Amino acid sequence: MTGSLLEVIALDVRDAVAAEEGGADRLEVVADIASDGLTPAVETVAAISKECALPQMVMLRGEASFLAGPETLESLRRDAKALAEAGAAGFVFGFLDQAGTVDLAATEALIHAVAPLPWTFHRAVDHAADVQA
């Protein structure tokens, strides 16, 4: 059995440092929390890396919807590469299709794009048409 892990949302360096001082184990770094989190700027991740030793799980989500077409996925692939170079330890993402079911193709495409870094499925699942499925 593994122990508990305290992951704290951080929007900027100040949040990250406060989370570290408060005993967090890792960060989930996002922009625009009102939209359930969007991809933060590369500069934000780099700045956090300089000031905070906690691992950063970085959001990959370019817009407020949970849909991901080919252009969006290509943009997120580029973002993932730059964010990893800036200090991301892993990523958070998840997509739904038009019917409100998990978009397995989009999710799998990003899994391959971020490999070998770990990833976590985003709360997009909370917005699915059938949460139990």
Tab-separated table of N, CA, C and O in Angstrom, residues 70-130:
chain	number	residue	atom	x	y	z
A	70	PRO	N	-7.516	17.675	-34.449
A	70	PRO	CA	-6.121	17.487	-34.888
A	70	PRO	C	-5.224	18.704	-34.640
A	70	PRO	O	-4.086	18.549	-34.216
A	71	GLU	N	-5.737	19.906	-34.897
A	71	GLU	CA	-4.920	21.106	-34.704
A	71	GLU	C	-4.605	21.298	-33.218
A	71	GLU	O	-3.489	21.651	-32.846
A	72	THR	N	-5.604	21.087	-32.377
A	72	THR	CA	-5.409	21.221	-30.938
A	72	THR	C	-4.368	20.225	-30.448
A	72	THR	O	-3.474	20.570	-29.680
A	73	LEU	N	-4.485	18.977	-30.893
A	73	LEU	CA	-3.531	17.950	-30.465
A	73	LEU	C	-2.116	18.283	-30.910
A	73	LEU	O	-1.161	18.090	-30.152
A	74	GLU	N	-1.969	18.792	-32.126
A	74	GLU	CA	-0.637	19.145	-32.615
A	74	GLU	C	-0.049	20.276	-31.776
A	74	GLU	O	1.122	20.247	-31.399
A	75	SER	N	-0.858	21.250	-31.439
A	75	SER	CA	-0.412	22.348	-30.589
A	75	SER	C	-0.014	21.840	-29.203
A	75	SER	O	1.018	22.245	-28.649
A	76	LEU	N	-0.824	20.934	-28.632
A	76	LEU	CA	-0.516	20.385	-27.308
A	76	LEU	C	0.746	19.529	-27.329
A	76	LEU	O	1.502	19.507	-26.358
A	77	ARG	N	1.000	18.835	-28.434
A	77	ARG	CA	2.253	18.066	-28.562
A	77	ARG	C	3.459	19.000	-28.485
A	77	ARG	O	4.437	18.708	-27.795
A	78	ARG	N	3.372	20.119	-29.215
A	78	ARG	CA	4.470	21.099	-29.181
A	78	ARG	C	4.615	21.683	-27.773
A	78	ARG	O	5.726	21.835	-27.260
A	79	ASP	N	3.474	22.015	-27.152
A	79	ASP	CA	3.503	22.554	-25.792
A	79	ASP	C	4.164	21.562	-24.829
A	79	ASP	O	4.974	21.958	-23.989
A	80	ALA	N	3.822	20.291	-24.953
A	80	ALA	CA	4.364	19.271	-24.046
A	80	ALA	C	5.885	19.217	-24.140
A	80	ALA	O	6.574	19.140	-23.108
A	81	LYS	N	6.403	19.281	-25.332
A	81	LYS	CA	7.858	19.236	-25.517
A	81	LYS	C	8.521	20.433	-24.831
A	81	LYS	O	9.484	20.283	-24.072
A	82	ALA	N	7.984	21.624	-25.069
A	82	ALA	CA	8.558	22.836	-24.482
A	82	ALA	C	8.409	22.842	-22.958
A	82	ALA	O	9.322	23.250	-22.239
A	83	LEU	N	7.267	22.386	-22.473
A	83	LEU	CA	7.024	22.357	-21.029
A	83	LEU	C	7.929	21.341	-20.330
A	83	LEU	O	8.414	21.585	-19.229
A	84	ALA	N	8.171	20.201	-20.982
A	84	ALA	CA	9.081	19.202	-20.412
A	84	ALA	C	10.487	19.788	-20.304
A	84	ALA	O	11.172	19.614	-19.293
A	85	GLU	N	10.910	20.499	-21.333
A	85	GLU	CA	12.236	21.129	-21.307
A	85	GLU	C	12.318	22.198	-20.222
A	85	GLU	O	13.386	22.443	-19.669
A	86	ALA	N	11.178	22.815	-19.892
A	86	ALA	CA	11.143	23.879	-18.877
A	86	ALA	C	11.068	23.327	-17.460
A	86	ALA	O	11.218	24.079	-16.501
A	87	GLY	N	10.804	22.007	-17.322
A	87	GLY	CA	10.804	21.425	-15.985
A	87	GLY	C	9.593	20.586	-15.612
A	87	GLY	O	9.514	20.110	-14.478
A	88	ALA	N	8.647	20.398	-16.515
A	88	ALA	CA	7.486	19.553	-16.196
A	88	ALA	C	7.949	18.136	-15.884
A	88	ALA	O	8.763	17.569	-16.617
A	89	ALA	N	7.426	17.569	-14.797
A	89	ALA	CA	7.742	16.187	-14.423
A	89	ALA	C	6.739	15.218	-15.033
A	89	ALA	O	6.971	14.020	-15.096
A	90	GLY	N	5.601	15.746	-15.472
A	90	GLY	CA	4.538	14.946	-16.058
A	90	GLY	C	3.410	15.866	-16.475
A	90	GLY	O	3.514	17.096	-16.348
A	91	PHE	N	2.325	15.263	-16.946
A	91	PHE	CA	1.246	16.067	-17.515
A	91	PHE	C	-0.122	15.597	-17.052
A	91	PHE	O	-0.294	14.454	-16.633
A	92	VAL	N	-1.080	16.507	-17.163
A	92	VAL	CA	-2.473	16.258	-16.824
A	92	VAL	C	-3.288	16.624	-18.064
A	92	VAL	O	-3.155	17.742	-18.574
A	93	PHE	N	-4.092	15.693	-18.558
A	93	PHE	CA	-4.939	15.976	-19.713
A	93	PHE	C	-6.062	14.961	-19.785
A	93	PHE	O	-6.034	13.947	-19.091
A	94	GLY	N	-7.024	15.232	-20.629
A	94	GLY	CA	-8.142	14.330	-20.836
A	94	GLY	C	-9.137	14.985	-21.762
A	94	GLY	O	-9.353	16.193	-21.689
A	95	PHE	N	-9.731	14.197	-22.625
A	95	PHE	CA	-10.608	14.762	-23.649
A	95	PHE	C	-11.887	13.948	-23.783
A	95	PHE	O	-11.897	12.741	-23.547
A	96	LEU	N	-12.934	14.635	-24.180
A	96	LEU	CA	-14.218	14.000	-24.483
A	96	LEU	C	-14.514	14.221	-25.951
A	96	LEU	O	-14.051	15.195	-26.554
A	97	ASP	N	-15.317	13.319	-26.526
A	97	ASP	CA	-15.759	13.520	-27.904
A	97	ASP	C	-17.092	14.271	-27.904
A	97	ASP	O	-17.618	14.639	-26.846
A	98	GLN	N	-17.649	14.475	-29.078
A	98	GLN	CA	-18.907	15.225	-29.211
A	98	GLN	C	-20.047	14.579	-28.441
A	98	GLN	O	-20.954	15.254	-27.982
A	99	ALA	N	-20.006	13.255	-28.276
A	99	ALA	CA	-21.069	12.533	-27.568
A	99	ALA	C	-20.874	12.569	-26.045
A	99	ALA	O	-21.729	12.084	-25.305
A	100	GLY	N	-19.750	13.124	-25.597
A	100	GLY	CA	-19.511	13.205	-24.160
A	100	GLY	C	-18.870	11.966	-23.567
A	100	GLY	O	-18.898	11.770	-22.358
A	101	THR	N	-18.277	11.124	-24.425
A	101	THR	CA	-17.537	9.970	-23.925
A	101	THR	C	-16.042	10.270	-24.019
A	101	THR	O	-15.625	11.162	-24.756
A	102	VAL	N	-15.246	9.532	-23.271
A	102	VAL	CA	-13.799	9.754	-23.291
A	102	VAL	C	-13.285	9.568	-24.719
A	102	VAL	O	-13.579	8.562	-25.377
A	103	ASP	N	-12.541	10.545	-25.184
A	103	ASP	CA	-11.955	10.503	-26.524
A	103	ASP	C	-10.649	9.719	-26.433
A	103	ASP	O	-9.586	10.270	-26.125
A	104	LEU	N	-10.765	8.418	-26.666
A	104	LEU	CA	-9.612	7.532	-26.518
A	104	LEU	C	-8.508	7.851	-27.516
A	104	LEU	O	-7.326	7.792	-27.169
A	105	ALA	N	-8.870	8.207	-28.741
A	105	ALA	CA	-7.855	8.492	-29.757
A	105	ALA	C	-7.032	9.729	-29.379
A	105	ALA	O	-5.806	9.715	-29.467
A	106	ALA	N	-7.700	10.793	-28.944
A	106	ALA	CA	-6.986	12.014	-28.558
A	106	ALA	C	-6.129	11.756	-27.326
A	106	ALA	O	-4.975	12.196	-27.250
A	107	THR	N	-6.690	11.032	-26.367
A	107	THR	CA	-5.952	10.741	-25.142
A	107	THR	C	-4.718	9.891	-25.464
A	107	THR	O	-3.614	10.188	-24.991
A	108	GLU	N	-4.892	8.874	-26.278
A	108	GLU	CA	-3.763	8.018	-26.645
A	108	GLU	C	-2.692	8.798	-27.410
A	108	GLU	O	-1.496	8.600	-27.193
A	109	ALA	N	-3.108	9.714	-28.275
A	109	ALA	CA	-2.139	10.516	-29.028
A	109	ALA	C	-1.253	11.320	-28.079
A	109	ALA	O	-0.038	11.401	-28.270
A	110	LEU	N	-1.847	11.885	-27.039
A	110	LEU	CA	-1.035	12.655	-26.097
A	110	LEU	C	-0.221	11.766	-25.177
A	110	LEU	O	0.886	12.144	-24.779
A	111	ILE	N	-0.728	10.595	-24.847
A	111	ILE	CA	0.068	9.657	-24.043
A	111	ILE	C	1.386	9.379	-24.762
A	111	ILE	O	2.460	9.411	-24.159
A	112	HIS	N	1.303	9.124	-26.068
A	112	HIS	CA	2.516	8.856	-26.849
A	112	HIS	C	3.392	10.100	-26.949
A	112	HIS	O	4.622	9.999	-26.911
A	113	ALA	N	2.770	11.271	-27.044
A	113	ALA	CA	3.530	12.519	-27.183
A	113	ALA	C	4.314	12.855	-25.923
A	113	ALA	O	5.402	13.435	-26.012
A	114	VAL	N	3.792	12.517	-24.749
A	114	VAL	CA	4.470	12.879	-23.498
A	114	VAL	C	5.395	11.781	-22.977
A	114	VAL	O	6.168	12.024	-22.053
A	115	ALA	N	5.318	10.584	-23.544
A	115	ALA	CA	6.160	9.470	-23.100
A	115	ALA	C	7.625	9.882	-23.168
A	115	ALA	O	8.011	10.598	-24.086
A	116	PRO	N	8.420	9.506	-22.193
A	116	PRO	CA	8.171	8.562	-21.108
A	116	PRO	C	7.654	9.209	-19.821
A	116	PRO	O	7.574	8.543	-18.796
A	117	LEU	N	7.308	10.495	-19.868
A	117	LEU	CA	6.830	11.160	-18.663
A	117	LEU	C	5.452	10.636	-18.262
A	117	LEU	O	4.657	10.251	-19.120
A	118	PRO	N	5.156	10.639	-16.961
A	118	PRO	CA	3.847	10.163	-16.496
A	118	PRO	C	2.741	11.164	-16.838
A	118	PRO	O	3.014	12.339	-17.108
A	119	TRP	N	1.511	10.686	-16.782
A	119	TRP	CA	0.362	11.545	-17.054
A	119	TRP	C	-0.803	11.118	-16.164
A	119	TRP	O	-0.844	9.998	-15.667
A	120	THR	N	-1.710	12.044	-15.969
A	120	THR	CA	-2.925	11.807	-15.190
A	120	THR	C	-4.103	12.273	-16.023
A	120	THR	O	-4.022	13.339	-16.650
A	121	PHE	N	-5.192	11.501	-16.007
A	121	PHE	CA	-6.386	11.928	-16.744
A	121	PHE	C	-7.051	13.071	-15.996
A	121	PHE	O	-7.304	12.996	-14.804
A	122	HIS	N	-7.337	14.132	-16.696
A	122	HIS	CA	-7.935	15.351	-16.155
A	122	HIS	C	-9.392	15.128	-15.779
A	122	HIS	O	-10.022	14.169	-16.212
A	123	ARG	N	-9.922	16.031	-15.022
A	123	ARG	CA	-11.306	15.916	-14.580
A	123	ARG	C	-12.321	16.056	-15.709
A	123	ARG	O	-13.514	16.181	-15.457
A	124	ALA	N	-11.885	16.006	-16.932
A	124	ALA	CA	-12.825	15.938	-18.051
A	124	ALA	C	-13.834	14.827	-17.803
A	124	ALA	O	-15.003	14.933	-18.170
A	125	VAL	N	-13.382	13.769	-17.147
A	125	VAL	CA	-14.254	12.632	-16.877
A	125	VAL	C	-15.481	13.065	-16.051
A	125	VAL	O	-16.558	12.503	-16.199
A	126	ASP	N	-15.321	14.094	-15.236
A	126	ASP	CA	-16.462	14.599	-14.439
A	126	ASP	C	-17.538	15.214	-15.320
A	126	ASP	O	-18.667	15.401	-14.877
A	127	HIS	N	-17.193	15.549	-16.556
A	127	HIS	CA	-18.122	16.182	-17.483
A	127	HIS	C	-18.655	15.206	-18.528
A	127	HIS	O	-19.347	15.612	-19.454
A	128	ALA	N	-18.302	13.943	-18.395
A	128	ALA	CA	-18.734	12.936	-19.364
A	128	ALA	C	-20.257	12.749	-19.296
A	128	ALA	O	-20.887	12.952	-18.248
A	129	ALA	N	-20.824	12.329	-20.407
A	129	ALA	CA	-22.274	12.085	-20.473
A	129	ALA	C	-22.679	10.991	-19.487
A	129	ALA	O	-23.728	11.071	-18.857
A	130	ASP	N	-21.831	9.961	-19.366
A	130	ASP	CA	-22.101	8.859	-18.439
A	130	ASP	C	-20.856	8.647	-17.574
A	130	ASP	O	-19.927	7.939	-17.966
